[in-house]
Short mmCIF file of C-alpha atoms and ligand atoms in Angstrom, two decimals:
data_model
loop_
_atom_site.label_atom_id
_atom_site.label_comp_id
_atom_site.label_asym_id
_atom_site.label_seq_id
_atom_site.Cartn_x
_atom_site.Cartn_y
_atom_site.Cartn_z
CA MET M 1 96.76 160.70 28.17
CA ASN M 2 92.82 161.16 27.68
CA ASP M 3 90.04 161.54 30.15
CA LEU M 4 89.45 157.41 29.86
CA ALA M 5 93.01 156.59 30.06
CA ALA M 6 93.66 158.87 33.16
CA VAL M 7 90.36 157.09 34.79
CA SER M 8 91.86 153.38 34.23
CA ALA M 9 95.03 154.67 35.20
CA ARG M 10 93.51 155.80 38.70
CA GLU M 11 91.79 152.42 39.14
CA ASP M 12 94.74 150.27 38.10
CA LYS M 13 96.59 152.06 40.78
CA PRO M 14 94.07 153.13 43.67
CA GLU M 15 95.01 156.04 45.95
CA ALA M 16 95.67 154.32 49.38
CA PHE M 17 92.88 154.99 51.71
CA ASP M 18 93.47 157.54 54.24
CA ALA M 19 92.77 155.98 57.43
CA GLU M 20 94.63 158.34 59.57
CA ARG M 21 92.67 161.04 58.36
CA VAL M 22 89.48 159.12 58.40
CA ARG M 23 90.33 158.41 62.13
CA ARG M 24 89.77 162.13 62.98
CA ASP M 25 86.13 162.27 61.99
CA PHE M 26 86.10 159.49 65.54
CA PRO M 27 85.88 161.51 68.72
CA ILE M 28 86.31 158.14 70.60
CA LEU M 29 89.39 157.25 69.05
CA GLN M 30 91.43 160.17 70.09
CA GLN M 31 91.79 159.21 74.01
CA GLN M 32 94.14 156.97 76.03
CA VAL M 33 93.51 153.83 77.86
CA ASN M 34 94.88 152.55 80.68
CA GLY M 35 97.71 155.21 79.48
CA GLN M 36 97.88 153.74 76.11
CA PRO M 37 96.38 155.34 73.01
CA LEU M 38 93.27 153.22 72.50
CA VAL M 39 93.52 150.62 69.95
CA TYR M 40 90.05 149.78 69.47
CA LEU M 41 89.88 146.13 67.66
CA ASP M 42 86.04 145.39 68.71
CA ASN M 43 84.63 146.64 65.70
CA ALA M 44 82.39 143.05 65.00
CA ALA M 45 80.64 143.98 68.59
CA THR M 46 80.08 147.46 67.77
CA THR M 47 81.54 149.99 65.62
CA GLN M 48 82.45 153.54 66.64
CA LYS M 49 80.24 156.31 65.99
CA PRO M 50 81.68 159.61 63.69
CA GLU M 51 81.15 162.94 64.92
CA CYS M 52 78.41 163.80 62.29
CA VAL M 53 76.36 161.10 63.80
CA ILE M 54 76.43 161.99 67.31
CA GLU M 55 75.65 165.93 66.30
CA ALA M 56 72.66 164.82 63.96
CA ILE M 57 71.25 162.94 67.44
CA SER M 58 72.41 166.07 69.59
CA ASP M 59 70.78 168.22 67.13
CA TYR M 60 67.23 166.57 67.31
CA TYR M 61 67.26 166.68 71.02
CA ARG M 62 68.31 170.38 70.85
CA HIS M 63 66.12 171.45 68.31
CA ASP M 64 63.54 169.39 66.77
CA ASN M 65 62.45 166.40 69.61
CA SER M 66 58.80 165.71 69.22
CA ASN M 67 57.02 162.52 68.62
CA VAL M 68 56.76 161.32 64.88
CA HIS M 69 53.36 161.10 62.74
CA ARG M 70 50.86 162.42 65.08
CA GLY M 71 51.57 165.98 66.08
CA ALA M 72 49.76 169.07 64.61
CA HIS M 73 53.00 171.42 65.37
CA THR M 74 55.98 172.52 63.69
CA LEU M 75 58.61 170.28 65.64
CA ALA M 76 56.47 167.22 64.99
CA ASP M 77 56.60 168.02 61.27
CA ARG M 78 60.56 168.67 61.76
CA ALA M 79 60.76 165.20 63.67
CA THR M 80 58.65 163.22 61.06
CA ALA M 81 60.16 164.79 58.18
CA ALA M 82 63.82 163.85 59.56
CA PHE M 83 62.58 160.33 60.35
CA GLU M 84 60.84 159.41 57.02
CA GLY M 85 63.68 160.91 55.23
CA ALA M 86 66.01 158.83 57.07
CA ARG M 87 63.74 155.64 55.91
CA ARG M 88 64.33 156.98 52.30
CA LYS M 89 68.22 157.06 52.87
CA VAL M 90 68.18 154.12 54.04
CA ALA M 91 66.26 152.31 51.18
CA ASP M 92 68.67 154.13 48.82
CA PHE M 93 71.80 152.70 50.86
CA ILE M 94 70.43 149.32 50.45
CA HIS M 95 68.81 149.80 47.14
CA ALA M 96 65.50 148.40 48.24
CA ALA M 97 62.63 149.33 45.80
CA SER M 98 60.56 151.34 47.89
CA PRO M 99 60.82 153.09 51.46
CA GLU M 100 58.16 150.76 52.80
CA GLN M 101 59.96 147.72 52.50
CA VAL M 102 62.27 149.57 55.28
CA ILE M 103 60.93 148.50 58.62
CA TRP M 104 62.80 149.82 61.76
CA THR M 105 63.19 147.52 64.33
CA ARG M 106 65.81 147.14 67.42
CA GLY M 107 68.57 146.05 65.76
CA THR M 108 69.15 142.33 63.92
CA THR M 109 67.85 140.39 66.79
CA GLU M 110 64.63 142.03 66.65
CA ALA M 111 64.42 141.86 63.05
CA ILE M 112 64.82 138.09 62.91
CA ASN M 113 62.19 137.69 65.61
CA LEU M 114 59.86 139.62 63.96
CA VAL M 115 60.40 137.61 60.70
CA ALA M 116 60.65 134.31 62.63
CA SER M 117 57.25 135.04 64.61
CA SER M 118 55.20 136.65 61.96
CA TRP M 119 55.87 134.84 58.80
CA GLY M 120 56.77 131.62 60.81
CA HIS M 121 53.72 131.43 62.20
CA SER M 122 51.31 131.82 59.29
CA GLU M 123 53.36 129.69 56.95
CA LEU M 124 55.43 127.05 58.65
CA ARG M 125 53.45 123.77 59.20
CA PRO M 126 54.94 120.65 61.19
CA GLY M 127 57.23 118.40 59.45
CA ASP M 128 58.40 121.65 57.29
CA ARG M 129 62.40 122.69 57.67
CA ILE M 130 64.05 125.68 58.44
CA LEU M 131 67.81 125.61 57.81
CA VAL M 132 70.76 127.83 59.30
CA SER M 133 74.12 127.64 58.99
CA ALA M 134 76.24 126.01 61.81
CA MET M 135 78.05 129.15 62.06
CA GLU M 136 74.86 131.45 62.95
CA HIS M 137 74.87 133.98 65.53
CA HIS M 138 72.54 132.86 68.33
CA SER M 139 70.05 135.57 67.23
CA ASN M 140 69.67 133.50 63.99
CA ILE M 141 69.13 130.23 65.89
CA VAL M 142 66.92 130.39 68.58
CA PRO M 143 64.09 132.57 67.06
CA TRP M 144 63.82 129.82 64.78
CA GLN M 145 63.92 127.09 67.08
CA ILE M 146 61.11 129.13 69.17
CA VAL M 147 58.64 129.19 66.03
CA ALA M 148 59.54 125.37 65.46
CA SER M 149 58.64 124.63 68.97
CA HIS M 150 55.18 126.08 68.29
CA THR M 151 54.60 124.94 64.62
CA GLY M 152 56.20 121.30 64.42
CA ALA M 153 58.96 122.69 61.84
CA ARG M 154 62.65 121.46 62.52
CA VAL M 155 65.80 123.35 62.50
CA GLU M 156 68.51 122.21 60.88
CA ALA M 157 72.09 123.05 60.65
CA ILE M 158 74.16 123.41 57.08
CA PRO M 159 77.58 121.87 57.58
CA VAL M 160 80.59 123.90 57.84
CA ASP M 161 84.27 122.45 57.06
CA SER M 162 87.15 123.10 59.62
CA SER M 163 88.37 126.25 57.55
CA GLY M 164 85.14 127.64 58.56
CA THR M 165 83.40 127.74 55.02
CA LEU M 166 80.10 126.53 54.59
CA ASP M 167 79.55 123.09 52.61
CA ILE M 168 77.90 124.13 49.81
CA GLN M 169 77.06 120.46 48.34
CA ALA M 170 75.82 119.60 51.80
CA PHE M 171 73.67 122.64 51.53
CA GLU M 172 72.57 121.38 47.97
CA ALA M 173 71.97 117.78 49.41
CA MET M 174 69.56 118.87 52.00
CA LEU M 175 67.29 121.33 49.83
CA ASP M 176 64.00 119.92 49.05
CA GLY M 177 60.45 120.70 48.99
CA LYS M 178 59.74 120.59 52.82
CA VAL M 179 62.65 123.62 53.25
CA ARG M 180 60.58 126.75 53.78
CA MET M 181 63.37 128.82 55.18
CA VAL M 182 67.08 129.21 54.80
CA ALA M 183 68.18 131.79 57.62
CA ILE M 184 71.84 132.84 56.92
CA GLY M 185 74.65 135.01 57.91
CA HIS M 186 76.03 137.13 55.30
CA VAL M 187 79.30 137.31 57.45
CA SER M 188 79.89 134.91 60.24
CA ASN M 189 80.72 137.47 63.38
CA ALA M 190 82.84 134.29 65.15
CA LEU M 191 85.01 133.67 62.04
CA GLY M 192 84.88 136.41 59.20
CA THR M 193 83.62 133.75 56.72
CA VAL M 194 81.79 135.79 53.79
CA ASN M 195 79.00 133.30 52.82
CA PRO M 196 77.68 133.13 48.90
CA VAL M 197 74.66 134.59 49.68
CA VAL M 198 73.86 134.82 45.89
CA GLU M 199 74.28 131.16 45.27
CA ILE M 200 72.34 130.05 48.10
CA VAL M 201 69.37 132.59 47.54
CA ARG M 202 69.51 130.87 43.66
CA MET M 203 69.54 127.10 45.20
CA ALA M 204 67.02 127.94 47.96
CA HIS M 205 64.56 129.70 45.30
CA ALA M 206 64.65 126.64 43.48
CA VAL M 207 62.87 124.61 45.55
CA GLY M 208 60.47 127.48 46.86
CA ALA M 209 62.18 128.01 50.16
CA ARG M 210 62.37 131.71 51.28
CA VAL M 211 65.99 133.10 52.29
CA LEU M 212 66.75 135.68 55.29
CA VAL M 213 69.77 137.05 54.96
CA ASP M 214 71.51 138.35 58.49
CA GLY M 215 73.55 140.99 56.95
CA ALA M 216 74.53 142.45 60.67
CA GLN M 217 78.69 141.94 59.86
CA ALA M 218 78.51 142.90 55.85
CA VAL M 219 77.01 146.48 56.00
CA GLY M 220 79.88 147.85 57.59
CA HIS M 221 82.03 146.53 55.13
CA TRP M 222 80.92 146.84 51.80
CA GLN M 223 77.70 148.07 49.88
CA VAL M 224 74.76 145.79 49.82
CA ASP M 225 72.19 145.48 47.11
CA VAL M 226 69.43 143.67 48.56
CA GLN M 227 67.84 143.50 44.70
CA SER M 228 70.34 142.05 43.23
CA LEU M 229 71.01 139.49 46.22
CA ASP M 230 67.40 138.88 45.36
CA CYS M 231 66.95 137.83 49.09
CA ASP M 232 63.66 137.70 50.49
CA PHE M 233 64.47 139.50 53.86
CA TYR M 234 67.98 141.28 54.96
CA VAL M 235 68.44 142.46 58.23
CA PHE M 236 70.72 144.71 60.06
CA SER M 237 72.00 146.67 63.07
CA SER M 238 72.52 150.44 62.81
CA HIS M 239 75.21 150.23 65.78
CA LYS M 240 77.34 147.95 63.41
CA MET M 241 77.56 150.48 60.66
CA PHE M 242 78.54 153.22 62.63
CA GLY M 243 75.09 154.46 63.84
CA PRO M 244 73.52 154.34 66.91
CA THR M 245 72.62 151.47 69.27
CA GLY M 246 69.11 150.57 69.66
CA ILE M 247 67.86 150.76 65.87
CA GLY M 248 68.03 148.43 62.84
CA VAL M 249 66.59 147.48 60.13
CA LEU M 250 64.09 144.61 58.23
CA TYR M 251 63.86 144.89 54.73
CA GLY M 252 61.34 142.17 53.17
CA ARG M 253 60.06 141.43 49.79
CA ARG M 254 56.73 143.50 49.60
CA GLU M 255 54.45 140.67 48.76
CA LEU M 256 55.86 138.95 51.89
CA LEU M 257 55.56 141.84 54.11
CA ASP M 258 51.97 142.90 52.89
CA ALA M 259 50.63 138.97 53.61
CA MET M 260 52.72 139.00 57.00
CA PRO M 261 50.42 139.64 60.16
CA PRO M 262 51.66 142.31 62.67
CA TYR M 263 54.42 141.23 65.32
CA GLN M 264 53.12 143.54 67.77
CA GLY M 265 49.90 145.58 68.56
CA GLY M 266 49.66 149.09 69.69
CA GLY M 267 49.52 152.64 68.49
CA GLU M 268 50.65 153.52 64.92
CA MET M 269 50.34 149.94 63.55
CA ILE M 270 46.67 150.21 63.40
CA GLU M 271 44.30 151.60 60.99
CA SER M 272 41.08 151.73 63.20
CA VAL M 273 40.31 149.90 66.56
CA SER M 274 37.09 149.13 68.08
CA PHE M 275 35.71 146.29 69.98
CA ALA M 276 34.05 144.86 66.81
CA GLY M 277 37.40 144.46 65.39
CA THR M 278 40.78 146.41 64.47
CA THR M 279 42.66 147.11 61.27
CA PHE M 280 45.71 147.01 60.53
CA ASN M 281 47.95 149.98 59.01
CA LYS M 282 49.68 149.47 55.63
CA LEU M 283 53.38 149.18 55.43
CA PRO M 284 55.63 149.86 56.97
CA TYR M 285 53.70 150.97 60.11
CA LYS M 286 52.14 147.65 60.43
CA PHE M 287 55.13 146.63 61.84
CA GLU M 288 55.92 149.76 63.94
CA ALA M 289 54.03 149.67 66.89
CA GLY M 290 54.28 152.43 69.61
CA THR M 291 56.82 155.29 69.86
CA PRO M 292 60.04 154.41 67.71
CA ASP M 293 63.51 155.39 68.68
CA ILE M 294 63.50 158.61 66.68
CA ALA M 295 66.87 159.68 67.28
CA GLY M 296 68.03 156.62 66.55
CA VAL M 297 66.66 156.66 62.86
CA ILE M 298 67.76 160.15 62.51
CA GLY M 299 71.42 158.84 63.83
CA LEU M 300 71.25 156.13 61.45
CA GLY M 301 70.20 158.52 58.27
CA ALA M 302 73.45 160.38 59.52
CA ALA M 303 75.49 157.34 59.52
CA VAL M 304 74.23 156.50 55.89
CA ASP M 305 75.08 159.81 54.73
CA TYR M 306 78.61 159.59 56.26
CA LEU M 307 79.19 156.43 54.28
CA LYS M 308 77.91 157.74 51.11
CA HIS M 309 80.65 160.22 51.06
CA LEU M 310 83.47 157.81 52.32
CA ASP M 311 85.44 155.91 49.72
CA ARG M 312 84.03 152.35 50.28
CA ALA M 313 85.78 150.41 47.78
CA GLY M 314 89.26 152.27 49.58
CA ALA M 315 87.95 150.90 52.66
CA ALA M 316 87.09 147.85 51.81
CA ARG M 317 90.74 147.54 50.37
CA HIS M 318 92.13 148.97 53.20
CA GLU M 319 90.50 146.52 55.58
CA GLN M 320 91.64 143.49 53.50
CA ALA M 321 95.10 144.54 53.78
CA LEU M 322 94.72 144.84 57.53
CA LEU M 323 93.31 141.26 57.71
CA GLU M 324 95.96 139.62 55.47
CA TYR M 325 98.81 141.48 57.79
CA ALA M 326 97.42 140.37 60.66
CA GLN M 327 96.78 136.92 59.77
CA LYS M 328 100.52 136.75 58.52
CA LYS M 329 101.83 138.15 61.99
CA ALA M 330 99.62 135.53 63.67
CA GLN M 331 101.44 132.96 62.06
CA ALA M 332 104.61 133.91 63.62
CA VAL M 333 103.18 133.80 66.99
CA PRO M 334 104.07 130.32 68.62
CA GLY M 335 100.99 128.58 70.02
CA LEU M 336 98.31 130.80 68.10
CA ARG M 337 95.74 129.36 66.29
CA VAL M 338 93.60 131.14 63.83
CA ILE M 339 90.07 129.73 63.92
CA GLY M 340 87.99 130.69 60.75
CA THR M 341 90.88 130.05 57.71
CA SER M 342 88.55 130.17 54.99
CA GLY M 343 89.57 131.64 51.72
CA HIS M 344 86.72 134.19 51.83
CA LYS M 345 86.98 136.23 54.72
CA VAL M 346 86.75 139.74 55.72
CA SER M 347 87.40 141.94 58.96
CA VAL M 348 87.46 139.18 61.59
CA LEU M 349 90.93 137.47 63.34
CA SER M 350 89.74 134.95 65.99
CA PHE M 351 92.38 132.87 67.75
CA VAL M 352 93.07 130.76 70.59
CA LEU M 353 96.64 130.87 72.26
CA GLU M 354 98.26 127.89 73.93
CA GLY M 355 98.53 127.98 77.66
CA GLY M 356 95.97 131.31 77.63
CA HIS M 357 92.22 131.43 78.24
CA PRO M 358 90.76 133.89 75.98
CA ALA M 359 89.28 136.06 78.89
CA ASP M 360 92.59 136.26 80.57
CA LEU M 361 94.21 137.55 77.43
CA GLY M 362 91.57 140.09 76.72
CA MET M 363 92.48 141.59 80.25
CA LEU M 364 96.17 141.43 79.64
CA LEU M 365 95.57 143.07 76.38
CA ASP M 366 93.18 146.14 77.68
CA GLN M 367 95.77 146.83 80.35
CA GLN M 368 97.81 147.72 77.17
CA GLY M 369 95.10 150.01 75.51
CA VAL M 370 94.25 147.24 73.05
CA ALA M 371 90.18 146.48 73.04
CA VAL M 372 89.30 142.97 71.41
CA ARG M 373 86.33 140.45 71.92
CA THR M 374 86.41 137.14 73.95
CA GLY M 375 84.34 134.23 74.54
CA ASN M 376 82.14 132.30 72.01
CA HIS M 377 80.65 135.27 70.34
CA CYS M 378 77.43 134.33 70.74
CA ALA M 379 77.99 131.29 68.33
CA GLN M 380 77.86 128.47 70.71
CA PRO M 381 77.47 125.80 67.95
CA ILE M 382 80.58 126.42 65.86
CA MET M 383 82.65 126.94 68.94
CA ASP M 384 81.44 123.35 69.98
CA GLN M 385 82.57 122.27 66.56
CA PHE M 386 86.14 123.81 66.91
CA GLY M 387 86.30 122.12 70.07
CA ILE M 388 87.22 125.05 71.90
CA PRO M 389 84.82 127.24 74.68
CA GLY M 390 85.72 130.70 72.83
CA THR M 391 88.37 132.87 71.10
CA VAL M 392 90.25 136.37 71.07
CA ARG M 393 88.54 138.32 68.29
CA ALA M 394 90.25 141.48 66.87
CA SER M 395 88.18 142.55 64.45
CA PHE M 396 88.72 145.92 61.83
CA SER M 397 87.16 148.66 60.72
CA PHE M 398 88.41 151.23 57.79
CA TYR M 399 89.56 153.57 60.76
CA ASN M 400 91.96 150.96 62.03
CA THR M 401 95.69 151.12 61.09
CA PHE M 402 98.78 149.09 60.40
CA ASP M 403 100.13 150.64 63.57
CA ASP M 404 97.08 149.09 65.55
CA VAL M 405 97.65 145.73 64.18
CA ASP M 406 101.72 146.19 65.36
CA ARG M 407 100.07 147.25 68.93
CA LEU M 408 97.99 144.32 69.27
CA PHE M 409 100.88 141.80 68.29
CA ALA M 410 103.22 143.72 70.89
CA ALA M 411 100.74 143.51 73.29
CA LEU M 412 99.87 139.69 72.70
CA GLU M 413 103.57 139.14 73.06
CA LYS M 414 103.89 140.75 76.42
CA ALA M 415 100.71 138.76 77.21
CA ARG M 416 102.34 135.60 76.60
CA GLN M 417 105.21 136.17 78.70
CA PHE M 418 102.94 136.95 81.52
CA LEU M 419 101.46 133.75 81.09
CA VAL M 420 104.25 131.54 81.32
N1 LIG N 501 74.13 138.50 63.55
C1 LIG N 501 75.37 138.88 63.99
C2 LIG N 501 76.16 137.98 62.59
C3 LIG N 501 75.62 139.38 64.89
O1 LIG N 501 77.10 139.84 64.63
C4 LIG N 501 75.39 140.29 65.74
C5 LIG N 501 75.91 141.22 66.81
O2 LIG N 501 76.75 140.52 67.26
C6 LIG N 501 73.67 139.80 65.67
C7 LIG N 501 73.04 138.97 64.91
C8 LIG N 501 72.82 140.47 66.67
O3 LIG N 501 73.05 141.86 66.54
P1 LIG N 501 72.04 143.00 67.48
O4 LIG N 501 72.66 142.47 69.03
O5 LIG N 501 72.46 144.32 67.31
O6 LIG N 501 70.76 142.70 67.71
#
């Protein structure tokens, strides 16, 4: 077999992803909860952190802790180098054209608020329309409602069908010259639906609208390329991609970020300050007032390094296999209804069980060492559409195993007996 044939043979039959080996990188998974080995299926809420991320944060505090950009000493230089190095890593990771287009925020929520407030206040006029999907997380609805109330713009919901799929025809019919912003989740945290972002961007741009993509639930599952998506803004949280909490990213098209006014005032975001008038710093610092979460940024950089060395295509196939296995098992449970059955889904099994309130089920599963999320998942409008107060949500990551899925359904069976 020549080299090329060997490669294509390997691609035809990809080696199985070794979740058991990868799990060993995550110290938190090696514990018992309520007397049982932990089964962590709450990855859509937050992912666990590999040893290298924990080490990077601890190393920073042990050896390099200092404020960034301002110091005239070695520790400040080291901290600044690590901090700006992480920005370059993240820019490279999402294929941004330049690191200056990567703005640090506290997370997805703050990134959306930044755009809604800064871009929205300067761009929106009475009668303008902002479209969000009916399955958005509250953090991609409420900031737009707030800016709409100040500017006279309107927030409208793009319909979602009974399988949890975005109605693309309805979206097309809604588009006109008054639509200024389409704010859309790449993946729904409540249903797992993957939205056709490339198509949405193309359609929105055709009427002159801007597109913000909420990538909170995407970046942990596959490689995102902001330039090929051609979106105007892309936002995500470090803690949903194996990095620390308290740090996230706003990526934006350079000309839009350049034109946007500052979001918050303070140190770092200025060029010069006087009572006669203040001038603002260049990108990305214009949007980074105050001392940033330096350790968080360095931890996020380490998470990016970790993901770069992971077989991401294999991880994605493994997660998909887990989801399909779980969905099959769900079909066999009497009284179980899956919420979100779109043909294009990732990682999330959301369900309700006849006779069991999601919160009670969550507690009964926890008693057996199985961690899931229950409630409306900060997506009340889509829960209302399904006529339910909330669901039980099991969400998978690449370190989950088929055994974890079996444990979930065994625990559910026990919980069911308890309920009747
Ligand atoms: N958007 C989506 C789709 C989410 O799943 C979440 C968190 O669950 C958020 C936004 C908010 O993220 P954060 O709380 O990290 O700001």
